[in-house]
Every structure is written in structure tokens, then in C-alpha cells.
mmCIF file of C-alpha atoms in Angstrom:
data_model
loop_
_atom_site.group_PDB
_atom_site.id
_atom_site.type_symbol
_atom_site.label_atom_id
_atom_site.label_comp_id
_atom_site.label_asym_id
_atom_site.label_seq_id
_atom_site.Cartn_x
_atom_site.Cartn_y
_atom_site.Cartn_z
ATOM 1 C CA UNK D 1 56.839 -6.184 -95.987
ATOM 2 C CA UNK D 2 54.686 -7.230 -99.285
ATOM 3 C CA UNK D 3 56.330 -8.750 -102.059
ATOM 4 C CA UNK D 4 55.514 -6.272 -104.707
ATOM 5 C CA UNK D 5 56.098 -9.005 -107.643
ATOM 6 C CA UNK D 6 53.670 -11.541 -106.388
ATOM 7 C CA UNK D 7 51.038 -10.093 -108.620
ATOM 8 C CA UNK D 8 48.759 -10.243 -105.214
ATOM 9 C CA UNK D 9 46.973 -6.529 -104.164
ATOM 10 C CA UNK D 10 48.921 -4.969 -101.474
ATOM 11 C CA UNK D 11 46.050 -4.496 -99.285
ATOM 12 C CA UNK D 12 45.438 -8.469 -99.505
ATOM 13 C CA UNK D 13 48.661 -9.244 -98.662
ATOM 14 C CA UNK D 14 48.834 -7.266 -95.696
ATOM 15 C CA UNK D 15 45.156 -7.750 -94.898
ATOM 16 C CA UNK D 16 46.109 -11.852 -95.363
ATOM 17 C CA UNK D 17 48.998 -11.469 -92.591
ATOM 18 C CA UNK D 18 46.576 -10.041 -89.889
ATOM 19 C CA UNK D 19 43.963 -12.398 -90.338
ATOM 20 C CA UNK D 20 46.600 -15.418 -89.923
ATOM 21 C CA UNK D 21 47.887 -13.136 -87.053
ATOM 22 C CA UNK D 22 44.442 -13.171 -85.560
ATOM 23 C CA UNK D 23 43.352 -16.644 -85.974
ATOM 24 C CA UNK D 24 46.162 -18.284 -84.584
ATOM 25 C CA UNK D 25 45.888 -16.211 -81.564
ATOM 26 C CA UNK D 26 48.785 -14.051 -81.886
ATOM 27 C CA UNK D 27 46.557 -10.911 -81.762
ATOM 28 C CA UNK D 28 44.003 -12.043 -79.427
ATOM 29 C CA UNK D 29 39.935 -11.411 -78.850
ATOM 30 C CA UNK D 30 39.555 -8.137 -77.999
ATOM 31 C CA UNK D 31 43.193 -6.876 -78.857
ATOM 32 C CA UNK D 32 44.440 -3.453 -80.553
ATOM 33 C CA UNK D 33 45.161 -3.773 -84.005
ATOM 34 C CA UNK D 34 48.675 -1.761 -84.217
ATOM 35 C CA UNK D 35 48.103 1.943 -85.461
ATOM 36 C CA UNK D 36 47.510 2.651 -88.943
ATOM 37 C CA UNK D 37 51.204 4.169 -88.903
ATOM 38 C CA UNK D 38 52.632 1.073 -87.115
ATOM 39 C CA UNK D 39 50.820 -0.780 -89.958
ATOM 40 C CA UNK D 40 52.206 1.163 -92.954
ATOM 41 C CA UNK D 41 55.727 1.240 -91.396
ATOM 42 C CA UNK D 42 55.649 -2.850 -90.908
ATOM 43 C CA UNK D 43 54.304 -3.627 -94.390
ATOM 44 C CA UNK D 44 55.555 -0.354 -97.010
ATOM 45 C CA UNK D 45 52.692 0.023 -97.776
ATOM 46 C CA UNK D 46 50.776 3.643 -97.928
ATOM 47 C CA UNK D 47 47.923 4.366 -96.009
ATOM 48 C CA UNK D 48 45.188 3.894 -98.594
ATOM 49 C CA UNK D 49 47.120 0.295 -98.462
ATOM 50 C CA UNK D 50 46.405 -0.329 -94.667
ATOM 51 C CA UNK D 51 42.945 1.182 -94.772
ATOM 52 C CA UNK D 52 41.605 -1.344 -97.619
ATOM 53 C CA UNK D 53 43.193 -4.068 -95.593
ATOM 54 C CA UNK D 54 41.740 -3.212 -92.145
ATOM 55 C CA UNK D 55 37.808 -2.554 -94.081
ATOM 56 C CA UNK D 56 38.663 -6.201 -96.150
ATOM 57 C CA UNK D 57 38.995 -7.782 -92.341
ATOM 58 C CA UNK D 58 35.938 -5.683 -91.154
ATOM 59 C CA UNK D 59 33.702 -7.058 -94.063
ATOM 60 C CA UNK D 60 34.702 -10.762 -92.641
ATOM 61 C CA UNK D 61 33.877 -10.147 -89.113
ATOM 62 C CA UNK D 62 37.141 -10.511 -87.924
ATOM 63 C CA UNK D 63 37.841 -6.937 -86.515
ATOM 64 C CA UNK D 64 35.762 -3.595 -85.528
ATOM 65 C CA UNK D 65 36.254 -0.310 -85.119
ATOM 66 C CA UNK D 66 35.531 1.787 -82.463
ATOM 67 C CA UNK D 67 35.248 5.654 -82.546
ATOM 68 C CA UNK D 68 38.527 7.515 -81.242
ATOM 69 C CA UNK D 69 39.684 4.423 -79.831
ATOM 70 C CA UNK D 70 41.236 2.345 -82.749
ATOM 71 C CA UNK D 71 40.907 -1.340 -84.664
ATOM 72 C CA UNK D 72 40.056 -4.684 -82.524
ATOM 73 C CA UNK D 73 39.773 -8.185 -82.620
ATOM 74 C CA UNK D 74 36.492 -8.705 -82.703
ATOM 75 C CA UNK D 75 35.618 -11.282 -79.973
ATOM 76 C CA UNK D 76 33.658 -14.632 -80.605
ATOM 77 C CA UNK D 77 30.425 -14.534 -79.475
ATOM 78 C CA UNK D 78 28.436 -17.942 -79.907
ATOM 79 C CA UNK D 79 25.038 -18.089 -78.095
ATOM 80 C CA UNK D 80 23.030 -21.412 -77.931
ATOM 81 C CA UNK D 81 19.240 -20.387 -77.977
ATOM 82 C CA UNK D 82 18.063 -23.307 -76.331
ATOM 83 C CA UNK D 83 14.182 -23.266 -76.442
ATOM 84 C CA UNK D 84 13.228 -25.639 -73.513
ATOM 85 C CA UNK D 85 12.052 -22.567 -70.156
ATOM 86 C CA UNK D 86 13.803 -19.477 -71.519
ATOM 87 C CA UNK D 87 9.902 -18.285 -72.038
ATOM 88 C CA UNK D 88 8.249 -19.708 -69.093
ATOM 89 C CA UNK D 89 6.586 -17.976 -66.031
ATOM 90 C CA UNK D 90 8.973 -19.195 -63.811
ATOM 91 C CA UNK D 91 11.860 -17.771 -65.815
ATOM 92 C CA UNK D 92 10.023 -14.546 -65.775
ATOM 93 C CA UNK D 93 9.761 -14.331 -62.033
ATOM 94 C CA UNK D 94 13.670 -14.766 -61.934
ATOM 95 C CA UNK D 95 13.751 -11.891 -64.608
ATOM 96 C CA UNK D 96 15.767 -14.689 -66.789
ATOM 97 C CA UNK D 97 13.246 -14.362 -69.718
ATOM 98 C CA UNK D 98 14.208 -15.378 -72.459
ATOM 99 C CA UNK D 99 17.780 -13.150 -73.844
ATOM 100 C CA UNK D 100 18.397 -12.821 -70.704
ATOM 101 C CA UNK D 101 17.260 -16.492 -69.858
ATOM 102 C CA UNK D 102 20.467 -17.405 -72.714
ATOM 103 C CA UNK D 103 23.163 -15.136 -71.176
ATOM 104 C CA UNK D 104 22.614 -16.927 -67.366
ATOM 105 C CA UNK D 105 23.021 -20.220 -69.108
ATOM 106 C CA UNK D 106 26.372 -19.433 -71.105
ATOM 107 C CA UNK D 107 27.511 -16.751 -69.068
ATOM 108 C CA UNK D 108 27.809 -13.394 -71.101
ATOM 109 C CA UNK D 109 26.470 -9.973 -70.373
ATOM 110 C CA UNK D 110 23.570 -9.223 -71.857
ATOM 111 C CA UNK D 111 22.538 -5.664 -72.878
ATOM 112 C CA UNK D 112 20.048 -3.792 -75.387
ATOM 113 C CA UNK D 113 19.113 -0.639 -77.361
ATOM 114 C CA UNK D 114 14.870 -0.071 -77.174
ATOM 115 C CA UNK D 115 13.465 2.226 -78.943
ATOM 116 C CA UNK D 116 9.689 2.272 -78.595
ATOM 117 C CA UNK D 117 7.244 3.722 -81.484
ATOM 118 C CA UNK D 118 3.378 3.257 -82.520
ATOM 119 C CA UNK D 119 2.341 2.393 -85.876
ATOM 120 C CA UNK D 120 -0.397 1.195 -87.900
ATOM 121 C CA UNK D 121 -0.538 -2.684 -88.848
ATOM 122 C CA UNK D 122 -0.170 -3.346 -92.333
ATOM 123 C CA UNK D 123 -1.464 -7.113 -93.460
ATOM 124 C CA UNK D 124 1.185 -8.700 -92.235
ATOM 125 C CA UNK D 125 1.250 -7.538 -88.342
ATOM 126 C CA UNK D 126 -2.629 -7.642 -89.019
ATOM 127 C CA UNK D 127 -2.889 -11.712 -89.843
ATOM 128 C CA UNK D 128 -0.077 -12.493 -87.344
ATOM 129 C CA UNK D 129 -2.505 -10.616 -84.445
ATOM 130 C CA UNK D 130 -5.831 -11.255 -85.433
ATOM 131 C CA UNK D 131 -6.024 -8.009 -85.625
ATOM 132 C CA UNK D 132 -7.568 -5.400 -88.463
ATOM 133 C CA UNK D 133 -5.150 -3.645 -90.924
ATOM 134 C CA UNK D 134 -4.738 -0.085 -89.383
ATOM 135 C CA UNK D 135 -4.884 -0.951 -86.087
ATOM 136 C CA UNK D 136 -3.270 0.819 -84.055
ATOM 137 C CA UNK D 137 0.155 -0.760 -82.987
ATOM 138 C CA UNK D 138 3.248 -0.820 -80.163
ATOM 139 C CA UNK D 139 6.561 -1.472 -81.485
ATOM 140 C CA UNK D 140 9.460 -2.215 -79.113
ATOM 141 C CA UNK D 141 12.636 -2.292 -81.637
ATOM 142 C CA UNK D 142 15.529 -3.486 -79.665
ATOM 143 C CA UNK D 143 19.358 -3.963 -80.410
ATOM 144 C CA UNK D 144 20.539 -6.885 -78.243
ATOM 145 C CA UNK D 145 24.166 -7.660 -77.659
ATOM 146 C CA UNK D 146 26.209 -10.666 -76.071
ATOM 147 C CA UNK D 147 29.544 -9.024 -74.392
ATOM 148 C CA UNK D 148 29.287 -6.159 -76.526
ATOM 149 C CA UNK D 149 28.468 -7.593 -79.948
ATOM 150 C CA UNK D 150 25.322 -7.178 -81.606
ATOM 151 C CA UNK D 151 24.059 -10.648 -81.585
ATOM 152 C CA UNK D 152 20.401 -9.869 -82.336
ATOM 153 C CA UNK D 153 17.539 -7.780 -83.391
ATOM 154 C CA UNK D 154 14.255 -7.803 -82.172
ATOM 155 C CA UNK D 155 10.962 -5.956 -82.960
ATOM 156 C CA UNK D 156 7.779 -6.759 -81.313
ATOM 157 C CA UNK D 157 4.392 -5.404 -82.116
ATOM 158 C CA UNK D 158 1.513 -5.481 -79.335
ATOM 159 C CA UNK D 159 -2.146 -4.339 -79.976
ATOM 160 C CA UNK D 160 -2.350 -1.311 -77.900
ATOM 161 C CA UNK D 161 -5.185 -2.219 -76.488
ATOM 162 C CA UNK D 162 -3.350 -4.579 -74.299
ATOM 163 C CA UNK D 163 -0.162 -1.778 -73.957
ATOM 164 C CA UNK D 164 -2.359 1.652 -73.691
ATOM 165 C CA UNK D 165 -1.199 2.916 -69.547
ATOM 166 C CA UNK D 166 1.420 0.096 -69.469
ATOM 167 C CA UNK D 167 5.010 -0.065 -68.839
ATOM 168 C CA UNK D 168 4.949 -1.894 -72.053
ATOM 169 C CA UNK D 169 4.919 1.543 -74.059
ATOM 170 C CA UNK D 170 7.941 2.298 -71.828
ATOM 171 C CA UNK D 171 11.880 1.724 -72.777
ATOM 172 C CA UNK D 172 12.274 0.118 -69.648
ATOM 173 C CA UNK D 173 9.582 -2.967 -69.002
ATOM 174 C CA UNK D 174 10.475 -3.840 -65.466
ATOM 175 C CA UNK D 175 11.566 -7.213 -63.698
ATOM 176 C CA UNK D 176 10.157 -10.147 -66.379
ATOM 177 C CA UNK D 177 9.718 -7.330 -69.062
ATOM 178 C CA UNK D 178 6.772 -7.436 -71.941
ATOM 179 C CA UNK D 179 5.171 -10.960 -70.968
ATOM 180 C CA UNK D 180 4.885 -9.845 -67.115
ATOM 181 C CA UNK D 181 3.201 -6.886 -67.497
ATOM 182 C CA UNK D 182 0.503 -8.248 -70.424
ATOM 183 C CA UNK D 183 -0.172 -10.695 -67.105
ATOM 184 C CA UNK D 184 -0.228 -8.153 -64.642
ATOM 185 C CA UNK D 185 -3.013 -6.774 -67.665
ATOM 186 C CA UNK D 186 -5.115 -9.899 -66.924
ATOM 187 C CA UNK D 187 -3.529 -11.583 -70.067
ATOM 188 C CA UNK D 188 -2.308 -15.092 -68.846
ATOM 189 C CA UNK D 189 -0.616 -16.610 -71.520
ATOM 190 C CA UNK D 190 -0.525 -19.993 -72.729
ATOM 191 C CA UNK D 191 1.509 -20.640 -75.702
ATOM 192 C CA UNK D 192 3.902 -19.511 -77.909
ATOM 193 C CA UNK D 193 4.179 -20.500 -81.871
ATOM 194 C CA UNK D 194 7.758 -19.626 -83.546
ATOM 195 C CA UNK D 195 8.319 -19.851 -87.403
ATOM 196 C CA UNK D 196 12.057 -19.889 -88.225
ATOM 197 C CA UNK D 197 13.218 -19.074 -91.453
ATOM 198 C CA UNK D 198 16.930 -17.836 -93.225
ATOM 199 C CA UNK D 199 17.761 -15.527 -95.840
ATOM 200 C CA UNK D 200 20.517 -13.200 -96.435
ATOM 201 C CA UNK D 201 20.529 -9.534 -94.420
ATOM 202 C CA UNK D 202 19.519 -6.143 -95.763
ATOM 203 C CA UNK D 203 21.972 -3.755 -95.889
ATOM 204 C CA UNK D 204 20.667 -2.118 -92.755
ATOM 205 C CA UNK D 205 21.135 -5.423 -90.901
ATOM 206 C CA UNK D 206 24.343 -6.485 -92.098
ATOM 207 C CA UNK D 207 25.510 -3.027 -90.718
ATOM 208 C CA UNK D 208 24.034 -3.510 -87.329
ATOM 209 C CA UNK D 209 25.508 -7.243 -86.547
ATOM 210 C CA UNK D 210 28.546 -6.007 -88.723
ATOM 211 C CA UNK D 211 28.348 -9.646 -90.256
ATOM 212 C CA UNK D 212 30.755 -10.544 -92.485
ATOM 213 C CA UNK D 213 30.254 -10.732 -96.760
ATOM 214 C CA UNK D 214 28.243 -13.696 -97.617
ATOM 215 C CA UNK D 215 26.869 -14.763 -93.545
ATOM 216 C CA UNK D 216 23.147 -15.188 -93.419
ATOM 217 C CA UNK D 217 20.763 -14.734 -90.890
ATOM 218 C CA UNK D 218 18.276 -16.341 -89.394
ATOM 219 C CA UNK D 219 14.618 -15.564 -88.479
ATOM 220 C CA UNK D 220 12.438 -16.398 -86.043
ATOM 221 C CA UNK D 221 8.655 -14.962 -85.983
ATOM 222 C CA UNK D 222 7.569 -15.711 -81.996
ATOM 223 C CA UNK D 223 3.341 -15.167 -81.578
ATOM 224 C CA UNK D 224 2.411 -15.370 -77.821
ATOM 225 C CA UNK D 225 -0.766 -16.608 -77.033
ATOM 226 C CA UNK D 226 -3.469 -15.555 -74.340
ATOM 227 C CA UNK D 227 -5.644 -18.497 -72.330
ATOM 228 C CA UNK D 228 -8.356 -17.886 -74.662
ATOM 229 C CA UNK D 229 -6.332 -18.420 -77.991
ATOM 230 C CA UNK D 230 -5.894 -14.371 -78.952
ATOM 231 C CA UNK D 231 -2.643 -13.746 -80.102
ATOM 232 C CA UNK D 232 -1.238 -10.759 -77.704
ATOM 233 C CA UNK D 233 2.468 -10.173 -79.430
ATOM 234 C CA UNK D 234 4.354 -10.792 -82.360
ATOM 235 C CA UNK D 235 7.964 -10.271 -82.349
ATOM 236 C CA UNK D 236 10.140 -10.619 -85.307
ATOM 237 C CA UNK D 237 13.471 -11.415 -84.649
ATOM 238 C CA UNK D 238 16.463 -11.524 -87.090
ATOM 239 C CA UNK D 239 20.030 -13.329 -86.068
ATOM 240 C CA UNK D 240 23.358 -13.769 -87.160
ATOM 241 C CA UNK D 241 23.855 -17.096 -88.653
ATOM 242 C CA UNK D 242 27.737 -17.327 -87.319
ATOM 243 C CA UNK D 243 26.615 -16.329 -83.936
ATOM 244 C CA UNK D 244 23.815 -18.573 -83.126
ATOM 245 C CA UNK D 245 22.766 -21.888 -82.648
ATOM 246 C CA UNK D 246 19.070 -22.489 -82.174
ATOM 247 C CA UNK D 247 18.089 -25.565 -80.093
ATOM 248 C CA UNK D 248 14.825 -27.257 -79.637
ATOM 249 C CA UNK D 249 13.935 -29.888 -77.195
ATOM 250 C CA UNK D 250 10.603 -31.138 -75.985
ATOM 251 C CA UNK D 251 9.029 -34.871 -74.608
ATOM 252 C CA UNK D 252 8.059 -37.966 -76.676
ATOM 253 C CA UNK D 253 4.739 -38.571 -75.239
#
């Protein structure tokens, strides 16, 4: 029950109990939250009450929602990003490219939304590509998730001229996805440039990795380079901050 004469909202005071309920394990990863009229029966409170509560615990991550099924722990998802062969050719050959390169190392499943569009390049995609503004563009916008949670989203842009009759412009890329088939093309690539920034989400994004009030994320611009120096993709990708940690290693010579 709430104490009614602390002077603290009801909603906090119930919303306070589940959250010390959650991270001290007593309602565990992945658990269902007790119905919202288990919830107003246990506190007194009304409805309204138990709704504010459960969207307060949302808004920090802690629980989602799923559609005719109820309130859940949301589970932890931390994936290390660690930037040593998740890109290279023999990764691709296992079809462990990089996202999917991450889930065999740390061991969760892996999935994605793709939706695939064309577009003109504005400056921006047009300096990153070496490309002219209004060329004529393949986008491959992708939701990725680790075990269910949105841990990542990914947009890469491709000249068509290198995707035009390719699986490329297709949701599904095949075995080694986007870099196999630009070498299949004839484009061998080389090397790979990443600028990594942080700011705080759009609206849009917060609502897709369902971050928490205040979380950042973090971005990471990846160009891939042909033989001959031509940039061939640029893929602008945009994580959560709690979720990630970004690792770089490379040799001292």
C-alpha cells in the first residue's frame, strides 16, 4: 500500500517499489509484471495510479510492453563491439560479418528488420561517397536486435551503380550479406574508415531502442573502401549508449 501522507506521488511510490523489486532480482529478466488489477489491488491505488507507474519504469528502460501479452522485465542486453575481424573476408565466408560476427562472440541471437528504398544523395551521402549530389542511391535501413531488444540501427547507402541487378537491392543479402556481393561485383575491398561520435536520440530513435530519459547514443559512420581507394558504402549507424561497449584493438608496429 502507499502511504498517502508522505507527500510522495502515488504513482512514484508504487512505481519506486517495482523498480527495487526488479533490481534486486525479485521480478526477474524477462518476468510478467503482475496485472494492472493485481497492481491496483496490492498498492490502493486506481488505475490511472498503476498506469503512470508502469510508463515512469518504461521511460527508464527497466520494463516493456508487449501487445496483448502484458508488462516485462526488460532483459539486459550488453554487446561488446569489438573491432579487431568482425569486418574481414574471412568472417564473411563464415557469414559472421560483423552483427552477426558480435552475437557468435557473446552468444545472443541476433535478428533484424530491412527495409530497402532508393533515394537521391544529398551533400552529405554525396562527400561521404565521392559521389555527385543527386545521385542516385540504395538504402538498406535495418532494425537490429540482441535477444529481442533493439540494440541498434543501421542505414547504409550504396551507389547503385555498384547495387543495380544485385541481391544488394534485396531484403535478404545472402551468406556474408552487402560486402560479399559488392565482391562477387568485382569490388574487392580494402579498408574501412569509422568516425564515432555521441549525442542524445531523436524522438524517433529513443522510441525504437525504447532507451530510457536522459541515455545517449552513440554513432558510428563506417565508409568501405574498394582496392582502388573509391568509397563503395556508407553506413550510418546509431547505438544505445547503455547497451554497448565499443572496443578497438590493433598492433604497435
Amino acid at each position: 500500500m502507499v502511504d498517502r501522507r508522505s507527500g510522495v506521488p502515488a504513482f512514484r511510490q508504487v512505481a519506486a517499489d517495482l523498480r527495487e523489486k526488479i533490481t534486486s532480482g525479485r521480478l526477474a529478466a524477462g518476468e510478467q509484471l503482475p496485472s494492472e488489477r493485481d497492481l491496483v489491488d496490492r498498492y490502493g491505488v486506481s488505475r490511472p495510479t498503476v498506469r503512470d507507474a508502469v510508463n515512469l519504469l518504461r521511460s527508464e528502460g527497466l520494463v516493456t510492453s508487449e501487445h496483448g501479452r502484458g508488462v516485462f522485465v526488460r532483459p539486459p542486453a550488453n554487446v561488446q563491439r569489438l573491432a579487431r575481424s568482425r569486418l574481414s573476408r574471412a568472417a564473411r565466408d563464415r557469414n559472421r560479418g560483423a552483427f552477426l560476427a558480435d552475437a557468435a562472440e557473446h552468444g545472443f541471437t541476433p535478428s533484424a528488420s530491412v527495409k530497402v528504398s532508393f533515394e537521391r544523395a544529398d551533400d552529405r551521402v554525396a562527400g561521404y561517397l565521392a559521389v555527385e549530389a543527386g545521385t542516385e542511391i540504395a538504402v538498406r535501413d535495418r532494425v537490429m536486435r540482441a535477444d529481442g531488444l533493439v540494440v541498434q540501427l543501421a542505414v547504409s547507402r550504396l551507389s547503385r551503380e555498384f547495387t543495380r541487378d544485385t541481391a544488394i537491392e534485396q531484403v535478404d543479402t545472402g551468406p556474408g550479406g552487402t560486402y560479399a556481393r559488392l565482391e562477387e561485383a568485382g569490388h574487392r575491398l580494402a579498408s574501412f574508415t569509422e568516425h564515432v561520435g555521441a549525442r542524445m536520440p531523436t524522438p524517433e530513435e529513443a522510441s525504437l531502442l525504447q532507451l530510457a530519459e536522459g541515455v545517449p547514443v552513440v554513432t558510428v559512420t563506417r565508409v568501405a573502401h574498394r582496392e582502388d581507394g573509391v568509397p563503395v558504402e556508407m553506413n550510418d549507424m546509431v547505438l544505445a549508449a547503455d547497451r554497448y561497449q565499443l572496443s578497438y584493438e590493433w598492433a604497435a608496429d
